[in-house]
Short mmCIF file of C-alpha atoms in Angstrom, two decimals:
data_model
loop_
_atom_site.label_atom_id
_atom_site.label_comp_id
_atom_site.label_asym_id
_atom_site.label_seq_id
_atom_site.Cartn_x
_atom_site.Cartn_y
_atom_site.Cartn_z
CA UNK A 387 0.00 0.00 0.00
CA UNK A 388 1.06 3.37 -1.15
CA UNK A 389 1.98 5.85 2.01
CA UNK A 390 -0.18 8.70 2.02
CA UNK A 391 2.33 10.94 2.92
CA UNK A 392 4.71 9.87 0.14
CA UNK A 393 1.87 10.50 -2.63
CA UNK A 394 1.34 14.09 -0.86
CA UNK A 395 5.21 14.73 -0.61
CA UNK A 396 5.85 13.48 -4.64
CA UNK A 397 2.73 15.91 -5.60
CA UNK A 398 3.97 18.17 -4.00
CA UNK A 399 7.06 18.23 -5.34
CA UNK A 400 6.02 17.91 -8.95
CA UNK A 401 3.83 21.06 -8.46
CA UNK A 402 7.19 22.98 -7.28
CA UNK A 403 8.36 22.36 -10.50
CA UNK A 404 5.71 22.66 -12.79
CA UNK A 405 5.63 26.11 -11.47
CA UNK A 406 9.17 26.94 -11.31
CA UNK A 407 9.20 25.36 -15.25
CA UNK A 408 6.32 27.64 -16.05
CA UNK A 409 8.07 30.65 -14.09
CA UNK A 410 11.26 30.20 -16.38
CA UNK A 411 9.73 30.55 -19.69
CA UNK A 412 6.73 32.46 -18.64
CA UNK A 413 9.94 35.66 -20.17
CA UNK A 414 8.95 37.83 -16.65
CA UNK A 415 12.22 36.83 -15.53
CA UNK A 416 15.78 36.29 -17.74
CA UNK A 417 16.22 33.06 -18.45
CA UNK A 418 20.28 33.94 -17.99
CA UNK A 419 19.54 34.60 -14.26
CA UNK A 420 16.38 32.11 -13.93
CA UNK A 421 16.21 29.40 -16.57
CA UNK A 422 13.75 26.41 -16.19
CA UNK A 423 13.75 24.03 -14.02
CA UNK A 424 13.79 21.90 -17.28
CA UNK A 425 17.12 23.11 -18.53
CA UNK A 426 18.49 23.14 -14.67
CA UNK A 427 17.57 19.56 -14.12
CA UNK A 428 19.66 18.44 -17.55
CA UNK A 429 22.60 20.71 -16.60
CA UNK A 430 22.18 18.23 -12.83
CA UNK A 431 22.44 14.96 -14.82
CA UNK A 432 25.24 16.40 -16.95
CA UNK A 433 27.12 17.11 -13.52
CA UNK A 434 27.14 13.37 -12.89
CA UNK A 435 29.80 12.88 -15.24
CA UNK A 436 31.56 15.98 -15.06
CA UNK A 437 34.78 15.28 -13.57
CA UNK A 438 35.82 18.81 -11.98
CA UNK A 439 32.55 18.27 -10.19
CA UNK A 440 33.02 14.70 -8.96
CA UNK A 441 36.26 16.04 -8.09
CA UNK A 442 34.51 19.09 -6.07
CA UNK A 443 31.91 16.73 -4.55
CA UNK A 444 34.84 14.72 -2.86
CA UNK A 445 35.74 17.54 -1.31
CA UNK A 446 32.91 18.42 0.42
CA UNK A 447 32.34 15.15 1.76
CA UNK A 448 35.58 14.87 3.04
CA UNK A 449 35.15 18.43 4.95
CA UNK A 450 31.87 17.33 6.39
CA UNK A 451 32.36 14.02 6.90
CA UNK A 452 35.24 14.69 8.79
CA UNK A 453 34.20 17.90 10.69
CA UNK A 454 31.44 15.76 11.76
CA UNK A 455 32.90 13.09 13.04
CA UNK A 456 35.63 14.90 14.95
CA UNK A 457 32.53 17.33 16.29
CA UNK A 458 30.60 13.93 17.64
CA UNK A 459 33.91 12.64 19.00
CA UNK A 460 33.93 15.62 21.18
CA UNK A 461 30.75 16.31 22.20
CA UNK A 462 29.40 13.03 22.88
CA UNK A 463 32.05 12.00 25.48
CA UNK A 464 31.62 15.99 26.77
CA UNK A 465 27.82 16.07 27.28
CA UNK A 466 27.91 12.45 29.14
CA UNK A 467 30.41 13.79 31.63
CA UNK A 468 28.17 17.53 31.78
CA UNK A 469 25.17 15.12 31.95
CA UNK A 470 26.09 12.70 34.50
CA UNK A 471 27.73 15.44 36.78
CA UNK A 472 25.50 17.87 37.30
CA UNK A 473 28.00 20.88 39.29
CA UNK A 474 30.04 20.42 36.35
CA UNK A 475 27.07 21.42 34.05
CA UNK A 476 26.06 24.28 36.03
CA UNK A 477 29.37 25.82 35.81
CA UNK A 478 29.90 25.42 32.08
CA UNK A 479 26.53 26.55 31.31
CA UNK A 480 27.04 30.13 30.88
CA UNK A 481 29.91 29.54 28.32
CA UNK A 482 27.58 27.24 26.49
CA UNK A 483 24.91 29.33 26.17
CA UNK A 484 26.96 32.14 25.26
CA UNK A 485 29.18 30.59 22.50
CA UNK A 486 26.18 28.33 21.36
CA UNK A 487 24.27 31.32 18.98
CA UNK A 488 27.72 32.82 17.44
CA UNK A 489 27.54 31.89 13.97
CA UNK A 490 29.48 29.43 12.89
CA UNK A 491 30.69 31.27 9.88
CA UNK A 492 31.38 34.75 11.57
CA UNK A 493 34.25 32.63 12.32
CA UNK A 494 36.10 32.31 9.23
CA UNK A 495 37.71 35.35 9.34
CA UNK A 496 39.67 34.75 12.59
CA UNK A 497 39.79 30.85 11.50
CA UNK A 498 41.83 31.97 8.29
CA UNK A 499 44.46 34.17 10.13
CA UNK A 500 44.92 31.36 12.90
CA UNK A 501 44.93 28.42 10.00
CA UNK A 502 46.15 28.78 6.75
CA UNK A 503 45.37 25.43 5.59
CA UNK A 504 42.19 25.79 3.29
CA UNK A 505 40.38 22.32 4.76
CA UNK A 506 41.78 23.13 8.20
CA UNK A 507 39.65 26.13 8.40
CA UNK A 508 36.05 24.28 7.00
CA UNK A 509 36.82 21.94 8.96
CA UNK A 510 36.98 24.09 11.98
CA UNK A 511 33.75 26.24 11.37
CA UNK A 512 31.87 22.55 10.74
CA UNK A 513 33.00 21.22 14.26
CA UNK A 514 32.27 24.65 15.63
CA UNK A 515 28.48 24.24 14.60
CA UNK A 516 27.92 20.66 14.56
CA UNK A 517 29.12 20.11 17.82
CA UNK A 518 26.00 22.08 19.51
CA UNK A 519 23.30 19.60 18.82
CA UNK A 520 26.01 16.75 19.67
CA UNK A 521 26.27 18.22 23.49
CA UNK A 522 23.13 19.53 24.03
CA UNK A 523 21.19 16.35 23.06
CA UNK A 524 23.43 14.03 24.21
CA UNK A 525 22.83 16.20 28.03
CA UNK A 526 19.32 16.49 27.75
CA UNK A 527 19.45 12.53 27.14
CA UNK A 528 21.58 12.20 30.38
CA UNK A 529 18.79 13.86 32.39
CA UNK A 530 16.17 12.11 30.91
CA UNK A 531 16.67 9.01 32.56
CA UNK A 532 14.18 7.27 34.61
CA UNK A 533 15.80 7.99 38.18
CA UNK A 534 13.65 4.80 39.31
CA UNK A 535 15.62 2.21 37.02
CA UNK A 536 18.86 4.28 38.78
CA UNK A 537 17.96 3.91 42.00
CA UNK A 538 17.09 0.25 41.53
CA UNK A 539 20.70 -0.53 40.38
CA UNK A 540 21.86 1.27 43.26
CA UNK A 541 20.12 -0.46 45.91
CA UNK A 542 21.43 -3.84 44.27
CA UNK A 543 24.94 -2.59 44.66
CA UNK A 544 25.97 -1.48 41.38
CA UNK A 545 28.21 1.51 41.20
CA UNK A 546 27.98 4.66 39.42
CA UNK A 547 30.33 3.32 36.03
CA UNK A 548 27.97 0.73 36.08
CA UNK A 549 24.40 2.41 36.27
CA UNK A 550 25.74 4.67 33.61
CA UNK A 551 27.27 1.74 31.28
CA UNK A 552 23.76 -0.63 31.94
CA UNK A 553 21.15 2.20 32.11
CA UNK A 554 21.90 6.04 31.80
CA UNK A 555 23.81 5.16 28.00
CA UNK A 556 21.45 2.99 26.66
CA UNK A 557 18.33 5.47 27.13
CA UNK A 558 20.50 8.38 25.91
CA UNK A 559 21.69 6.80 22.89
CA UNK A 560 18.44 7.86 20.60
CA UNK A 561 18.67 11.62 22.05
CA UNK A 562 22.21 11.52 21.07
CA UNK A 563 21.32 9.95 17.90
CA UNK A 564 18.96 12.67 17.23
CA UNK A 565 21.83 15.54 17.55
CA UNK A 566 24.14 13.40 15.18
CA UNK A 567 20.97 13.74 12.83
CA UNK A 568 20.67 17.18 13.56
CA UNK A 569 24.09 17.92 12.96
CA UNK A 570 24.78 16.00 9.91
CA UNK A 571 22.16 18.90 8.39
CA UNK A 572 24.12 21.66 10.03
CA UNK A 573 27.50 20.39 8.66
CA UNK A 574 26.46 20.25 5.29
CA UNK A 575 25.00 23.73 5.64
CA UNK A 576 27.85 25.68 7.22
CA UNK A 577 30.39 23.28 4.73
CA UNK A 578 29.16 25.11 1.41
CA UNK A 579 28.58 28.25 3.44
CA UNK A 580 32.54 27.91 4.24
CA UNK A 581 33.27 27.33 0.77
CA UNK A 582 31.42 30.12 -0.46
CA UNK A 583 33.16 32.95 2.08
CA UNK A 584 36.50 31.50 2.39
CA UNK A 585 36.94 29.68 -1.20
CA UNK A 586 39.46 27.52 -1.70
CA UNK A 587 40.55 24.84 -4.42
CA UNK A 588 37.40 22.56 -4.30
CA UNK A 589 34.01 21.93 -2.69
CA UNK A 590 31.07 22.46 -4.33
CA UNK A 591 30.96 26.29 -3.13
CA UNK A 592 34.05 26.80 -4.93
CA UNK A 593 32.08 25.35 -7.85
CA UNK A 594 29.66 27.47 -7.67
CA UNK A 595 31.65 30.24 -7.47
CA UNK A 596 33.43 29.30 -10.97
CA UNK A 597 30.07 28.82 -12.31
CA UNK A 598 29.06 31.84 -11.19
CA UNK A 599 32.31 33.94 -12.33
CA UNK A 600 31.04 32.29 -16.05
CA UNK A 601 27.35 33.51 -15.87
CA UNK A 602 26.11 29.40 -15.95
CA UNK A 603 23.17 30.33 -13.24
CA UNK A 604 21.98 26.94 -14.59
CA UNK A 605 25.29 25.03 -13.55
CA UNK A 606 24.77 26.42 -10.04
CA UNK A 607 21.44 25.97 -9.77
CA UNK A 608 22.20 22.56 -10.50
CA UNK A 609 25.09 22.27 -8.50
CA UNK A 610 22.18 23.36 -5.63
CA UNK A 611 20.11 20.22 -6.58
CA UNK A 612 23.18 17.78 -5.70
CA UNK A 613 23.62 19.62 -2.49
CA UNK A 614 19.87 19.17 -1.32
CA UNK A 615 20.42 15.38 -2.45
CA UNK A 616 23.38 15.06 -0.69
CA UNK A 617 21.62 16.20 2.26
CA UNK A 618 18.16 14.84 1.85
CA UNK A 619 20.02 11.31 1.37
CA UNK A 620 22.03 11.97 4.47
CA UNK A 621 18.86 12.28 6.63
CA UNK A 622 17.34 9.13 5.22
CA UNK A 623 19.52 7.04 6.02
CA UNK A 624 19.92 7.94 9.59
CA UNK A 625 16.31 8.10 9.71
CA UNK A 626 16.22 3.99 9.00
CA UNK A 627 19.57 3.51 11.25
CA UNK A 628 17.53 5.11 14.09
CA UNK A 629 14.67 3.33 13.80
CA UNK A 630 16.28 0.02 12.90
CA UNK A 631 18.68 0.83 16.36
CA UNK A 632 16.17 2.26 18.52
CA UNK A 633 13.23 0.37 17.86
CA UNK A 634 11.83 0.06 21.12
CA UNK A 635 12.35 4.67 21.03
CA UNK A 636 10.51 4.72 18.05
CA UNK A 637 7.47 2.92 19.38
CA UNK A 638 7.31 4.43 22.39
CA UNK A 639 7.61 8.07 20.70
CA UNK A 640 5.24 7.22 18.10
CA UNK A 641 7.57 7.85 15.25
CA UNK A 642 10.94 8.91 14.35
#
């Protein structure tokens, strides 16, 4: 049986671009600056084989891919230890709060005179952002759990390592899971952003930018479609890990 909200999210879709395709040859805008969705859907497929592109596409991933990984690898372990000691939290909040709505790319001016290596500095601004939904899901988990199934442990003689290895983990994986999902988006955002302000040698930023410099609004516009596949890909696959993983989350949530 056909999902309901696939059928609504497909006609949807097609609507977006019968109307964009109309827009584009409708002649109320340049075709130069807005061609049809038509012509910016070929130029996509074309990209596919384009080598300077596959070549630009690498880059990206390996920017967010790694920024993202290094930003989980620091504020997983971070927000158990905030989570699970809660005088530590307390005295860290403040800082959190306060560096927590700088934007991430505000940065990349101070980034580029501290680091002169082009990746070194995306790579920064990524883990800068990414690293927020990380920590403050993977804290929020921490306090979450049911004090009951704590206390329980406790009065059979289990120590605090243990309670948080057999219980306080275990229910804060799926929060924690959630702020990897988060920040997978996030990454991918502030990665192009990154390549857009600071350059550099690849990305798919700095492809746009060439495409740009030639007047090919089409090859960026498509370059934008890979970019929202990238990411829309991304998201549906940790979407299935989660609720393959956390099964027993899912159903008690009611969804994903």
């Amino acid at each position: 049986m056909i999902n309901p909200r696939v059928v609504r999210g497909v006609v949807g879709a097609a609507g977006l671009l019968a109307v964009a395709e109309a827009l584009g040859r409708s002649g109320l805008v340049d075709p130069v600056l807005l061609p049809p969705i038509s012509t910016v859907l070929a130029a996509a497929f074309q990209l596919v084989v384009n080598p300077e592109f596959l070549a630009d596409i690498s880059g990206t991933l390996t920017v967010w891919g790694g920024g993202l990984l290094v930003a989980v690898l620091i504020a997983a372990p971070l927000g158990v230890l905030l989570g699970t000691l809660p005088a530590a939290e307390l005295a860290v909040r403040p800082l959190i709060e306060f560096l927590r709505p700088i934007p991430s790319v505000v940065l990349i001016p101070l980034v580029t005179l501290l680091m002169p290596w082009d990746h070194g500095i995306k790579g920064t601004v990524v883990v800068y952002a990414a690293v927020w939904p990380v920590l403050i899901n993977t804290m929020y988990g921490l306090r979450d759990v049911d004090p009951v199934a704590k206390d329980t442990l406790r009065s059979f003689g289990f120590g605090e390592l243990a309670i948080l290895r057999r219980v306080s983990l275990p229910s804060a994986a799926p929060f924690v899971f959630t702020g990897v999902r988060v920040a997978t988006a996030i990454a991918l955002i502030v990665t192009i952003s990154a390549e857009l302000l600071a350059g550099g040698a690849d990305g798919i930023g700095a492809f746009m930018i060439r495409a740009q410099s030639g007047l090919r609004t089409d090859i960026m516009l498509a370059a934008t479609v890979w970019t929202g596949i990238l990411g829309f890909a991304a998201n549906a696959v940790l979407v299935r890990a989660h609720r393959w993983a956390f099964r027993w989350h899912v159903t008690k949530a009611g969804g994903a």
